[in-house]
Amino acid sequence: MRFVTAASGLALALLMCTTLPAHADAPAQSRQQIEKVVEKFRLAIVNKDKDNFMKLFLREDITWAAAYEDASLDRIMARRTNKALPRPKKIVGGSPREFIDDIAKATEPLEETFENVRIDADEDVAQVWFDYSFKAGDYRENWGKEAWHLVRTEDGWKIASVIWSMKLNPNPPPAAGAK
């Protein structure tokens, strides 16, 4: 067994302190890189850009799940003409690919906005939590809280999971009321 003398221990501590500043900047650097991922996500929706959207994800089969607000599910049921159909599921899934494919098919401009973005990260893993609103044209379709987990790969930060709550707009879109 090797013992560390006080002098060698002090030298080791001083050596470690001189390397700490490089690591101390990593969370700030991680934050900036993750903020860029958030903006790329937003822009890919606005631009209906499937390729750049899919590059943001660790894999295509990540966790992708929404939890509908109970009042929103009640409104869906109330609007149905066939009340015998089962109540919609509270939790719905899908994939990033299905999401961006639907976005790309839409004829109206779409946008997801992010507010109160909170990022907790070290150099290798992160979580992002924010308030979101999803708009089709000028109509705010739904909103809620959204959370992502990210991992830093050789190719940069990648989204490993996306979950969100969903409150549907109680007012139908203007075009729906005109029909």
Tab-separated table of N, CA and C in Angstrom:
chain	number	residue	atom	x	y	z
A	1	MET	N	0.846	-1.175	0.000
A	1	MET	CA	0.000	0.000	0.000
A	1	MET	C	0.885	1.228	0.000
A	2	ARG	N	0.510	2.196	-0.757
A	2	ARG	CA	1.315	3.407	-0.892
A	2	ARG	C	0.659	4.520	-0.083
A	3	PHE	N	1.436	5.250	0.678
A	3	PHE	CA	0.937	6.349	1.482
A	3	PHE	C	1.309	7.667	0.823
A	4	VAL	N	0.427	8.631	0.926
A	4	VAL	CA	0.682	9.951	0.375
A	4	VAL	C	1.191	10.836	1.495
A	5	THR	N	2.334	11.449	1.280
A	5	THR	CA	2.864	12.367	2.278
A	5	THR	C	2.106	13.678	2.177
A	6	ALA	N	2.206	14.490	3.180
A	6	ALA	CA	1.532	15.790	3.167
A	6	ALA	C	2.007	16.632	2.002
A	7	ALA	N	3.284	16.612	1.708
A	7	ALA	CA	3.834	17.427	0.611
A	7	ALA	C	3.321	16.910	-0.735
A	8	SER	N	3.322	15.591	-0.929
A	8	SER	CA	2.857	15.074	-2.218
A	8	SER	C	1.348	15.251	-2.340
A	9	GLY	N	0.637	15.162	-1.224
A	9	GLY	CA	-0.811	15.403	-1.247
A	9	GLY	C	-1.133	16.834	-1.624
A	10	LEU	N	-0.342	17.788	-1.080
A	10	LEU	CA	-0.535	19.194	-1.418
A	10	LEU	C	-0.218	19.431	-2.891
A	11	ALA	N	0.841	18.815	-3.388
A	11	ALA	CA	1.200	18.960	-4.801
A	11	ALA	C	0.091	18.402	-5.691
A	12	LEU	N	-0.469	17.257	-5.309
A	12	LEU	CA	-1.554	16.655	-6.075
A	12	LEU	C	-2.787	17.556	-6.054
A	13	ALA	N	-3.113	18.124	-4.906
A	13	ALA	CA	-4.265	19.030	-4.795
A	13	ALA	C	-4.064	20.275	-5.653
A	14	LEU	N	-2.852	20.827	-5.659
A	14	LEU	CA	-2.561	22.002	-6.483
A	14	LEU	C	-2.666	21.655	-7.967
A	15	LEU	N	-2.179	20.478	-8.348
A	15	LEU	CA	-2.261	20.046	-9.736
A	15	LEU	C	-3.721	19.905	-10.150
A	16	MET	N	-4.555	19.336	-9.289
A	16	MET	CA	-5.976	19.175	-9.597
A	16	MET	C	-6.660	20.532	-9.723
A	17	CYS	N	-6.279	21.479	-8.893
A	17	CYS	CA	-6.892	22.807	-8.949
A	17	CYS	C	-6.568	23.516	-10.248
A	18	THR	N	-5.394	23.266	-10.793
A	18	THR	CA	-5.039	23.936	-12.041
A	18	THR	C	-5.814	23.370	-13.222
A	19	THR	N	-6.351	22.150	-13.089
A	19	THR	CA	-7.128	21.575	-14.192
A	19	THR	C	-8.618	21.846	-14.049
A	20	LEU	N	-9.077	22.308	-12.916
A	20	LEU	CA	-10.501	22.527	-12.692
A	20	LEU	C	-11.130	23.596	-13.579
A	21	PRO	N	-10.484	24.710	-13.855
A	21	PRO	CA	-11.147	25.718	-14.675
A	21	PRO	C	-11.628	25.205	-16.030
A	22	ALA	N	-10.909	24.282	-16.652
A	22	ALA	CA	-11.361	23.743	-17.937
A	22	ALA	C	-12.701	23.039	-17.775
A	23	HIS	N	-12.888	22.344	-16.668
A	23	HIS	CA	-14.145	21.642	-16.423
A	23	HIS	C	-15.238	22.589	-15.943
A	24	ALA	N	-14.841	23.652	-15.277
A	24	ALA	CA	-15.834	24.592	-14.753
A	24	ALA	C	-16.608	25.272	-15.873
A	25	ASP	N	-16.005	25.430	-17.053
A	25	ASP	CA	-16.683	26.060	-18.184
A	25	ASP	C	-17.629	25.097	-18.901
A	26	ALA	N	-17.478	23.814	-18.676
A	26	ALA	CA	-18.272	22.833	-19.414
A	26	ALA	C	-19.775	23.019	-19.226
A	27	PRO	N	-20.304	23.230	-18.021
A	27	PRO	CA	-21.755	23.429	-17.927
A	27	PRO	C	-22.243	24.638	-18.722
A	28	ALA	N	-21.499	25.739	-18.724
A	28	ALA	CA	-21.909	26.908	-19.517
A	28	ALA	C	-21.856	26.569	-21.004
A	29	GLN	N	-20.829	25.859	-21.402
A	29	GLN	CA	-20.706	25.443	-22.795
A	29	GLN	C	-21.833	24.455	-23.142
A	30	SER	N	-22.109	23.532	-22.234
A	30	SER	CA	-23.210	22.575	-22.453
A	30	SER	C	-24.524	23.322	-22.613
A	31	ARG	N	-24.750	24.289	-21.757
A	31	ARG	CA	-25.993	25.063	-21.815
A	31	ARG	C	-26.145	25.742	-23.175
A	32	GLN	N	-25.089	26.360	-23.659
A	32	GLN	CA	-25.157	27.037	-24.958
A	32	GLN	C	-25.452	26.048	-26.077
A	33	GLN	N	-24.819	24.891	-26.019
A	33	GLN	CA	-25.050	23.876	-27.043
A	33	GLN	C	-26.478	23.350	-26.988
A	34	ILE	N	-27.001	23.162	-25.786
A	34	ILE	CA	-28.374	22.663	-25.627
A	34	ILE	C	-29.385	23.722	-26.078
A	35	GLU	N	-29.104	24.984	-25.792
A	35	GLU	CA	-29.981	26.057	-26.288
A	35	GLU	C	-30.061	26.028	-27.813
A	36	LYS	N	-28.953	25.685	-28.462
A	36	LYS	CA	-28.951	25.568	-29.924
A	36	LYS	C	-29.830	24.398	-30.376
A	37	VAL	N	-29.832	23.302	-29.625
A	37	VAL	CA	-30.700	22.163	-29.954
A	37	VAL	C	-32.163	22.592	-29.865
A	38	VAL	N	-32.515	23.325	-28.820
A	38	VAL	CA	-33.891	23.808	-28.656
A	38	VAL	C	-34.285	24.682	-29.852
A	39	GLU	N	-33.415	25.571	-30.262
A	39	GLU	CA	-33.720	26.454	-31.394
A	39	GLU	C	-33.799	25.667	-32.709
A	40	LYS	N	-32.933	24.683	-32.894
A	40	LYS	CA	-33.001	23.848	-34.103
A	40	LYS	C	-34.314	23.069	-34.149
A	41	PHE	N	-34.784	22.604	-33.005
A	41	PHE	CA	-36.061	21.901	-32.908
A	41	PHE	C	-37.184	22.830	-33.382
A	42	ARG	N	-37.188	24.048	-32.838
A	42	ARG	CA	-38.216	25.035	-33.189
A	42	ARG	C	-38.176	25.355	-34.687
A	43	LEU	N	-36.992	25.614	-35.197
A	43	LEU	CA	-36.858	25.977	-36.611
A	43	LEU	C	-37.239	24.828	-37.544
A	44	ALA	N	-36.934	23.598	-37.159
A	44	ALA	CA	-37.295	22.447	-37.992
A	44	ALA	C	-38.817	22.338	-38.123
A	45	ILE	N	-39.551	22.682	-37.068
A	45	ILE	CA	-41.015	22.680	-37.145
A	45	ILE	C	-41.481	23.803	-38.063
A	46	VAL	N	-40.993	25.004	-37.843
A	46	VAL	CA	-41.386	26.153	-38.659
A	46	VAL	C	-41.101	25.900	-40.135
A	47	ASN	N	-39.925	25.325	-40.416
A	47	ASN	CA	-39.502	25.093	-41.799
A	47	ASN	C	-39.957	23.746	-42.357
A	48	LYS	N	-40.632	22.953	-41.515
A	48	LYS	CA	-41.096	21.610	-41.916
A	48	LYS	C	-39.935	20.790	-42.476
A	49	ASP	N	-38.826	20.847	-41.753
A	49	ASP	CA	-37.553	20.269	-42.177
A	49	ASP	C	-37.323	18.914	-41.500
A	50	LYS	N	-37.755	17.863	-42.163
A	50	LYS	CA	-37.669	16.516	-41.594
A	50	LYS	C	-36.228	16.092	-41.304
A	51	ASP	N	-35.337	16.318	-42.247
A	51	ASP	CA	-33.961	15.839	-42.086
A	51	ASP	C	-33.273	16.455	-40.872
A	52	ASN	N	-33.330	17.774	-40.760
A	52	ASN	CA	-32.674	18.415	-39.618
A	52	ASN	C	-33.384	18.103	-38.303
A	53	PHE	N	-34.694	17.916	-38.342
A	53	PHE	CA	-35.421	17.539	-37.134
A	53	PHE	C	-34.924	16.182	-36.629
A	54	MET	N	-34.858	15.207	-37.509
A	54	MET	CA	-34.471	13.857	-37.093
A	54	MET	C	-33.026	13.781	-36.614
A	55	LYS	N	-32.169	14.668	-37.059
A	55	LYS	CA	-30.776	14.682	-36.610
A	55	LYS	C	-30.645	15.084	-35.143
A	56	LEU	N	-31.713	15.625	-34.561
A	56	LEU	CA	-31.668	16.072	-33.170
A	56	LEU	C	-31.810	14.929	-32.168
A	57	PHE	N	-32.181	13.737	-32.638
A	57	PHE	CA	-32.534	12.643	-31.739
A	57	PHE	C	-31.468	11.563	-31.677
A	58	LEU	N	-31.361	10.959	-30.495
A	58	LEU	CA	-30.421	9.862	-30.280
A	58	LEU	C	-30.784	8.679	-31.174
A	59	ARG	N	-32.070	8.370	-31.245
A	59	ARG	CA	-32.604	7.285	-32.076
A	59	ARG	C	-34.008	7.674	-32.494
A	60	GLU	N	-34.566	6.942	-33.427
A	60	GLU	CA	-35.950	7.214	-33.839
A	60	GLU	C	-36.955	6.689	-32.823
A	61	ASP	N	-36.592	5.690	-32.039
A	61	ASP	CA	-37.548	5.057	-31.135
A	61	ASP	C	-37.425	5.533	-29.685
A	62	ILE	N	-37.137	6.813	-29.503
A	62	ILE	CA	-37.048	7.351	-28.142
A	62	ILE	C	-38.438	7.393	-27.514
A	63	THR	N	-38.487	7.597	-26.199
A	63	THR	CA	-39.764	7.837	-25.533
A	63	THR	C	-40.326	9.140	-26.069
A	64	TRP	N	-41.592	9.088	-26.519
A	64	TRP	CA	-42.273	10.241	-27.111
A	64	TRP	C	-43.712	10.137	-26.624
A	65	ALA	N	-44.044	10.829	-25.547
A	65	ALA	CA	-45.341	10.618	-24.926
A	65	ALA	C	-45.967	11.914	-24.424
A	66	ALA	N	-47.276	12.016	-24.664
A	66	ALA	CA	-48.049	13.163	-24.192
A	66	ALA	C	-49.086	12.682	-23.189
A	67	ALA	N	-49.329	13.503	-22.191
A	67	ALA	CA	-50.374	13.234	-21.203
A	67	ALA	C	-51.439	14.321	-21.358
A	68	TYR	N	-52.612	13.914	-21.842
A	68	TYR	CA	-53.704	14.873	-22.023
A	68	TYR	C	-54.279	15.302	-20.686
A	69	GLU	N	-54.595	16.554	-20.580
A	69	GLU	CA	-55.318	17.098	-19.441
A	69	GLU	C	-56.707	16.463	-19.428
A	70	ASP	N	-57.231	16.117	-18.253
A	70	ASP	CA	-58.555	15.479	-18.147
A	70	ASP	C	-59.656	16.339	-18.768
A	71	ALA	N	-59.619	17.649	-18.542
A	71	ALA	CA	-60.649	18.529	-19.108
A	71	ALA	C	-60.615	18.513	-20.635
A	72	SER	N	-59.430	18.373	-21.211
A	72	SER	CA	-59.317	18.294	-22.670
A	72	SER	C	-59.961	17.009	-23.183
A	73	LEU	N	-59.738	15.902	-22.470
A	73	LEU	CA	-60.364	14.634	-22.875
A	73	LEU	C	-61.889	14.730	-22.763
A	74	ASP	N	-62.374	15.406	-21.722
A	74	ASP	CA	-63.824	15.604	-21.571
A	74	ASP	C	-64.390	16.391	-22.750
A	75	ARG	N	-63.663	17.416	-23.203
A	75	ARG	CA	-64.124	18.211	-24.351
A	75	ARG	C	-64.130	17.390	-25.640
A	76	ILE	N	-63.141	16.530	-25.805
A	76	ILE	CA	-63.114	15.658	-26.981
A	76	ILE	C	-64.366	14.786	-26.981
A	77	MET	N	-64.679	14.214	-25.837
A	77	MET	CA	-65.864	13.341	-25.733
A	77	MET	C	-67.147	14.130	-25.995
A	78	ALA	N	-67.222	15.341	-25.458
A	78	ALA	CA	-68.431	16.161	-25.617
A	78	ALA	C	-68.664	16.535	-27.080
A	79	ARG	N	-67.613	16.717	-27.843
A	79	ARG	CA	-67.739	17.127	-29.247
A	79	ARG	C	-68.029	15.959	-30.186
A	80	ARG	N	-67.851	14.750	-29.727
A	80	ARG	CA	-68.053	13.587	-30.588
A	80	ARG	C	-69.532	13.402	-30.916
A	81	THR	N	-69.765	13.047	-32.158
A	81	THR	CA	-71.147	12.716	-32.533
A	81	THR	C	-71.472	11.289	-32.122
A	82	ASN	N	-70.488	10.406	-32.133
A	82	ASN	CA	-70.693	9.022	-31.720
A	82	ASN	C	-70.153	8.851	-30.298
A	83	LYS	N	-71.050	8.984	-29.324
A	83	LYS	CA	-70.650	8.924	-27.906
A	83	LYS	C	-70.282	7.510	-27.479
A	84	ALA	N	-70.604	6.503	-28.300
A	84	ALA	CA	-70.305	5.122	-27.954
A	84	ALA	C	-68.821	4.786	-28.127
A	85	LEU	N	-68.105	5.623	-28.848
A	85	LEU	CA	-66.673	5.374	-29.009
A	85	LEU	C	-65.990	5.466	-27.656
A	86	PRO	N	-64.930	4.678	-27.457
A	86	PRO	CA	-64.249	4.734	-26.154
A	86	PRO	C	-63.584	6.088	-25.916
A	87	ARG	N	-63.443	6.411	-24.654
A	87	ARG	CA	-62.765	7.654	-24.272
A	87	ARG	C	-61.327	7.609	-24.796
A	88	PRO	N	-60.822	8.704	-25.324
A	88	PRO	CA	-59.421	8.719	-25.775
A	88	PRO	C	-58.489	8.391	-24.608
A	89	LYS	N	-57.346	7.856	-24.935
A	89	LYS	CA	-56.362	7.514	-23.912
A	89	LYS	C	-55.773	8.783	-23.321
A	90	LYS	N	-55.495	8.737	-22.032
A	90	LYS	CA	-54.866	9.876	-21.356
A	90	LYS	C	-53.426	10.059	-21.844
A	91	ILE	N	-52.721	8.961	-22.017
A	91	ILE	CA	-51.330	9.003	-22.466
A	91	ILE	C	-51.289	8.507	-23.906
A	92	VAL	N	-50.723	9.313	-24.780
A	92	VAL	CA	-50.565	8.916	-26.174
A	92	VAL	C	-49.088	8.949	-26.529
A	93	GLY	N	-48.722	8.072	-27.424
A	93	GLY	CA	-47.333	7.982	-27.828
A	93	GLY	C	-47.171	8.327	-29.291
A	94	GLY	N	-46.077	7.948	-29.797
A	94	GLY	CA	-45.740	8.211	-31.182
A	94	GLY	C	-44.240	8.200	-31.311
A	95	SER	N	-43.765	8.981	-32.237
A	95	SER	CA	-42.325	9.056	-32.454
A	95	SER	C	-41.997	10.414	-33.062
A	96	PRO	N	-40.744	10.807	-32.974
A	96	PRO	CA	-40.348	12.061	-33.622
A	96	PRO	C	-40.639	12.026	-35.125
A	97	ARG	N	-40.452	10.870	-35.759
A	97	ARG	CA	-40.686	10.742	-37.202
A	97	ARG	C	-42.155	10.986	-37.525
A	98	GLU	N	-43.071	10.380	-36.770
A	98	GLU	CA	-44.504	10.593	-37.019
A	98	GLU	C	-44.865	12.059	-36.840
A	99	PHE	N	-44.307	12.670	-35.815
A	99	PHE	CA	-44.581	14.078	-35.529
A	99	PHE	C	-44.153	14.975	-36.692
A	100	ILE	N	-42.905	14.841	-37.128
A	100	ILE	CA	-42.413	15.743	-38.183
A	100	ILE	C	-43.064	15.411	-39.524
A	101	ASP	N	-43.433	14.154	-39.746
A	101	ASP	CA	-44.161	13.810	-40.979
A	101	ASP	C	-45.499	14.541	-41.018
A	102	ASP	N	-46.206	14.569	-39.884
A	102	ASP	CA	-47.481	15.304	-39.813
A	102	ASP	C	-47.256	16.804	-40.007
A	103	ILE	N	-46.195	17.318	-39.420
A	103	ILE	CA	-45.863	18.746	-39.564
A	103	ILE	C	-45.641	19.065	-41.040
A	104	ALA	N	-44.860	18.234	-41.717
A	104	ALA	CA	-44.502	18.483	-43.117
A	104	ALA	C	-45.731	18.450	-44.028
A	105	LYS	N	-46.750	17.666	-43.676
A	105	LYS	CA	-47.967	17.559	-44.493
A	105	LYS	C	-48.901	18.758	-44.325
A	106	ALA	N	-48.771	19.471	-43.233
A	106	ALA	CA	-49.691	20.570	-42.929
A	106	ALA	C	-49.565	21.687	-43.959
A	107	THR	N	-50.699	22.235	-44.344
A	107	THR	CA	-50.688	23.340	-45.310
A	107	THR	C	-50.495	24.695	-44.637
A	108	GLU	N	-50.928	24.829	-43.387
A	108	GLU	CA	-50.796	26.100	-42.681
A	108	GLU	C	-49.436	26.179	-41.987
A	109	PRO	N	-48.981	27.384	-41.676
A	109	PRO	CA	-47.729	27.523	-40.922
A	109	PRO	C	-47.919	26.983	-39.499
A	110	LEU	N	-46.918	26.265	-39.007
A	110	LEU	CA	-46.951	25.697	-37.662
A	110	LEU	C	-45.743	26.194	-36.883
A	111	GLU	N	-45.932	26.319	-35.573
A	111	GLU	CA	-44.824	26.763	-34.729
A	111	GLU	C	-45.031	26.276	-33.321
A	112	GLU	N	-43.947	25.856	-32.704
A	112	GLU	CA	-43.954	25.560	-31.274
A	112	GLU	C	-43.062	26.599	-30.620
A	113	THR	N	-43.601	27.282	-29.611
A	113	THR	CA	-42.821	28.283	-28.896
A	113	THR	C	-42.442	27.743	-27.523
A	114	PHE	N	-41.340	28.250	-26.996
A	114	PHE	CA	-40.804	27.798	-25.716
A	114	PHE	C	-40.611	28.990	-24.797
A	115	GLU	N	-41.100	28.873	-23.586
A	115	GLU	CA	-40.905	29.923	-22.578
A	115	GLU	C	-40.442	29.279	-21.277
A	116	ASN	N	-39.808	30.085	-20.448
A	116	ASN	CA	-39.320	29.621	-19.144
A	116	ASN	C	-38.465	28.367	-19.281
A	117	VAL	N	-37.551	28.377	-20.235
A	117	VAL	CA	-36.696	27.217	-20.479
A	117	VAL	C	-35.700	27.072	-19.333
A	118	ARG	N	-35.689	25.882	-18.745
A	118	ARG	CA	-34.760	25.561	-17.673
A	118	ARG	C	-33.904	24.389	-18.129
A	119	ILE	N	-32.591	24.536	-17.989
A	119	ILE	CA	-31.656	23.498	-18.400
A	119	ILE	C	-30.808	23.116	-17.199
A	120	ASP	N	-30.750	21.827	-16.928
A	120	ASP	CA	-29.884	21.294	-15.879
A	120	ASP	C	-28.967	20.294	-16.576
A	121	ALA	N	-27.676	20.571	-16.565
A	121	ALA	CA	-26.754	19.735	-17.327
A	121	ALA	C	-25.395	19.663	-16.677
A	122	ASP	N	-24.717	18.584	-16.980
A	122	ASP	CA	-23.280	18.545	-16.754
A	122	ASP	C	-22.659	18.389	-18.138
A	123	GLU	N	-21.523	17.780	-18.230
A	123	GLU	CA	-20.872	17.681	-19.532
A	123	GLU	C	-21.463	16.587	-20.416
A	124	ASP	N	-22.266	15.673	-19.842
A	124	ASP	CA	-22.686	14.494	-20.598
A	124	ASP	C	-24.186	14.224	-20.643
A	125	VAL	N	-24.937	14.658	-19.645
A	125	VAL	CA	-26.388	14.450	-19.641
A	125	VAL	C	-27.069	15.756	-19.264
A	126	ALA	N	-28.311	15.880	-19.707
A	126	ALA	CA	-29.044	17.117	-19.420
A	126	ALA	C	-30.530	16.843	-19.398
A	127	GLN	N	-31.228	17.733	-18.729
A	127	GLN	CA	-32.681	17.762	-18.827
A	127	GLN	C	-33.096	19.195	-19.132
A	128	VAL	N	-34.113	19.298	-19.973
A	128	VAL	CA	-34.640	20.595	-20.366
A	128	VAL	C	-36.119	20.570	-20.024
A	129	TRP	N	-36.606	21.624	-19.400
A	129	TRP	CA	-38.001	21.715	-18.959
A	129	TRP	C	-38.496	23.086	-19.360
A	130	PHE	N	-39.672	23.174	-19.987
A	130	PHE	CA	-40.160	24.475	-20.422
A	130	PHE	C	-41.672	24.456	-20.594
A	131	ASP	N	-42.230	25.663	-20.714
A	131	ASP	CA	-43.634	25.840	-21.082
A	131	ASP	C	-43.655	25.947	-22.600
A	132	TYR	N	-44.577	25.233	-23.219
A	132	TYR	CA	-44.654	25.311	-24.677
A	132	TYR	C	-46.057	25.715	-25.102
A	133	SER	N	-46.151	26.239	-26.307
A	133	SER	CA	-47.427	26.487	-26.995
A	133	SER	C	-47.239	26.024	-28.427
A	134	PHE	N	-48.245	25.336	-28.950
A	134	PHE	CA	-48.197	24.884	-30.332
A	134	PHE	C	-49.272	25.627	-31.103
A	135	LYS	N	-48.831	26.294	-32.179
A	135	LYS	CA	-49.749	27.126	-32.960
A	135	LYS	C	-49.831	26.644	-34.400
A	136	ALA	N	-51.060	26.674	-34.937
A	136	ALA	CA	-51.303	26.458	-36.360
A	136	ALA	C	-51.819	27.787	-36.882
A	137	GLY	N	-50.997	28.452	-37.674
A	137	GLY	CA	-51.344	29.814	-38.085
A	137	GLY	C	-51.402	30.694	-36.851
A	138	ASP	N	-52.508	31.408	-36.669
A	138	ASP	CA	-52.675	32.258	-35.488
A	138	ASP	C	-53.409	31.555	-34.353
A	139	TYR	N	-53.785	30.312	-34.559
A	139	TYR	CA	-54.580	29.570	-33.574
A	139	TYR	C	-53.674	28.754	-32.650
A	140	ARG	N	-53.822	28.968	-31.357
A	140	ARG	CA	-53.058	28.220	-30.350
A	140	ARG	C	-53.795	26.909	-30.099
A	141	GLU	N	-53.292	25.820	-30.668
A	141	GLU	CA	-53.956	24.516	-30.579
A	141	GLU	C	-53.850	23.898	-29.195
A	142	ASN	N	-52.629	23.872	-28.649
A	142	ASN	CA	-52.428	23.246	-27.342
A	142	ASN	C	-51.206	23.842	-26.669
A	143	TRP	N	-51.105	23.563	-25.377
A	143	TRP	CA	-49.991	24.087	-24.594
A	143	TRP	C	-49.830	23.231	-23.360
A	144	GLY	N	-48.725	23.429	-22.673
A	144	GLY	CA	-48.457	22.681	-21.443
A	144	GLY	C	-46.995	22.768	-21.069
A	145	LYS	N	-46.546	21.761	-20.367
A	145	LYS	CA	-45.143	21.630	-19.949
A	145	LYS	C	-44.505	20.552	-20.816
A	146	GLU	N	-43.229	20.740	-21.127
A	146	GLU	CA	-42.515	19.747	-21.923
A	146	GLU	C	-41.157	19.503	-21.277
A	147	ALA	N	-40.736	18.247	-21.315
A	147	ALA	CA	-39.453	17.863	-20.722
A	147	ALA	C	-38.688	16.970	-21.693
A	148	TRP	N	-37.410	17.247	-21.821
A	148	TRP	CA	-36.519	16.434	-22.644
A	148	TRP	C	-35.378	15.926	-21.780
A	149	HIS	N	-34.883	14.756	-22.124
A	149	HIS	CA	-33.591	14.279	-21.631
A	149	HIS	C	-32.657	14.261	-22.826
A	150	LEU	N	-31.435	14.694	-22.601
A	150	LEU	CA	-30.434	14.714	-23.665
A	150	LEU	C	-29.157	14.030	-23.190
A	151	VAL	N	-28.414	13.502	-24.153
A	151	VAL	CA	-27.092	12.948	-23.883
A	151	VAL	C	-26.118	13.554	-24.886
A	152	ARG	N	-24.878	13.738	-24.436
A	152	ARG	CA	-23.861	14.272	-25.335
A	152	ARG	C	-23.162	13.105	-26.009
A	153	THR	N	-23.195	13.089	-27.322
A	153	THR	CA	-22.582	12.031	-28.118
A	153	THR	C	-21.376	12.598	-28.858
A	154	GLU	N	-20.738	11.754	-29.633
A	154	GLU	CA	-19.626	12.210	-30.465
A	154	GLU	C	-20.112	13.236	-31.484
A	155	ASP	N	-21.405	13.197	-31.817
A	155	ASP	CA	-21.991	14.123	-32.792
A	155	ASP	C	-22.707	15.299	-32.138
A	156	GLY	N	-22.494	15.510	-30.847
A	156	GLY	CA	-23.147	16.606	-30.138
A	156	GLY	C	-24.309	16.119	-29.291
A	157	TRP	N	-25.058	17.059	-28.756
A	157	TRP	CA	-26.185	16.748	-27.880
A	157	TRP	C	-27.333	16.172	-28.689
A	158	LYS	N	-27.917	15.076	-28.164
A	158	LYS	CA	-29.037	14.406	-28.824
A	158	LYS	C	-30.167	14.224	-27.812
A	159	ILE	N	-31.380	14.380	-28.286
A	159	ILE	CA	-32.568	14.214	-27.438
A	159	ILE	C	-32.840	12.723	-27.292
A	160	ALA	N	-32.923	12.259	-26.047
A	160	ALA	CA	-33.140	10.841	-25.753
A	160	ALA	C	-34.577	10.539	-25.339
A	161	SER	N	-35.328	11.547	-24.901
A	161	SER	CA	-36.738	11.349	-24.579
A	161	SER	C	-37.454	12.691	-24.583
A	162	VAL	N	-38.745	12.645	-24.924
A	162	VAL	CA	-39.592	13.838	-24.926
A	162	VAL	C	-40.935	13.445	-24.312
A	163	ILE	N	-41.326	14.151	-23.262
A	163	ILE	CA	-42.653	13.970	-22.674
A	163	ILE	C	-43.275	15.340	-22.481
A	164	TRP	N	-44.602	15.405	-22.555
A	164	TRP	CA	-45.255	16.703	-22.383
A	164	TRP	C	-46.695	16.516	-21.929
A	165	SER	N	-47.186	17.546	-21.250
A	165	SER	CA	-48.602	17.607	-20.902
A	165	SER	C	-49.290	18.372	-22.026
A	166	MET	N	-50.588	18.086	-22.214
A	166	MET	CA	-51.278	18.754	-23.321
A	166	MET	C	-52.650	19.230	-22.879
A	167	LYS	N	-52.816	20.536	-22.949
A	167	LYS	CA	-54.107	21.174	-22.727
A	167	LYS	C	-54.584	21.653	-24.083
A	168	LEU	N	-55.699	21.110	-24.543
A	168	LEU	CA	-56.243	21.513	-25.835
A	168	LEU	C	-57.019	22.806	-25.683
A	169	ASN	N	-56.954	23.653	-26.697
A	169	ASN	CA	-57.688	24.903	-26.698
A	169	ASN	C	-59.180	24.585	-26.609
A	170	PRO	N	-59.885	25.136	-25.626
A	170	PRO	CA	-61.321	24.862	-25.504
A	170	PRO	C	-62.143	25.502	-26.629
A	171	ASN	N	-61.575	26.481	-27.297
A	171	ASN	CA	-62.265	27.144	-28.401
A	171	ASN	C	-61.811	26.527	-29.718
A	172	PRO	N	-62.745	26.093	-30.546
A	172	PRO	CA	-62.333	25.493	-31.818
A	172	PRO	C	-61.667	26.548	-32.712
A	173	PRO	N	-60.852	26.089	-33.655
A	173	PRO	CA	-60.212	27.057	-34.544
A	173	PRO	C	-61.253	27.831	-35.327
A	174	PRO	N	-60.963	29.064	-35.703
A	174	PRO	CA	-61.939	29.903	-36.423
A	174	PRO	C	-62.514	29.217	-37.660
A	175	ALA	N	-61.697	28.506	-38.427
A	175	ALA	CA	-62.197	27.841	-39.653
A	175	ALA	C	-63.194	26.747	-39.293
A	176	ALA	N	-63.017	26.065	-38.160
A	176	ALA	CA	-63.933	24.991	-37.773
A	176	ALA	C	-65.301	25.549	-37.440
A	177	GLY	N	-65.345	26.735	-36.851
A	177	GLY	CA	-66.623	27.344	-36.504
A	177	GLY	C	-67.381	27.846	-37.709
A	178	ALA	N	-66.672	28.114	-38.805
A	178	ALA	CA	-67.298	28.670	-40.013
A	178	ALA	C	-67.958	27.606	-40.872
A	179	LYS	N	-67.640	26.320	-40.613
A	179	LYS	CA	-68.161	25.233	-41.439
A	179	LYS	C	-69.627	24.981	-41.220
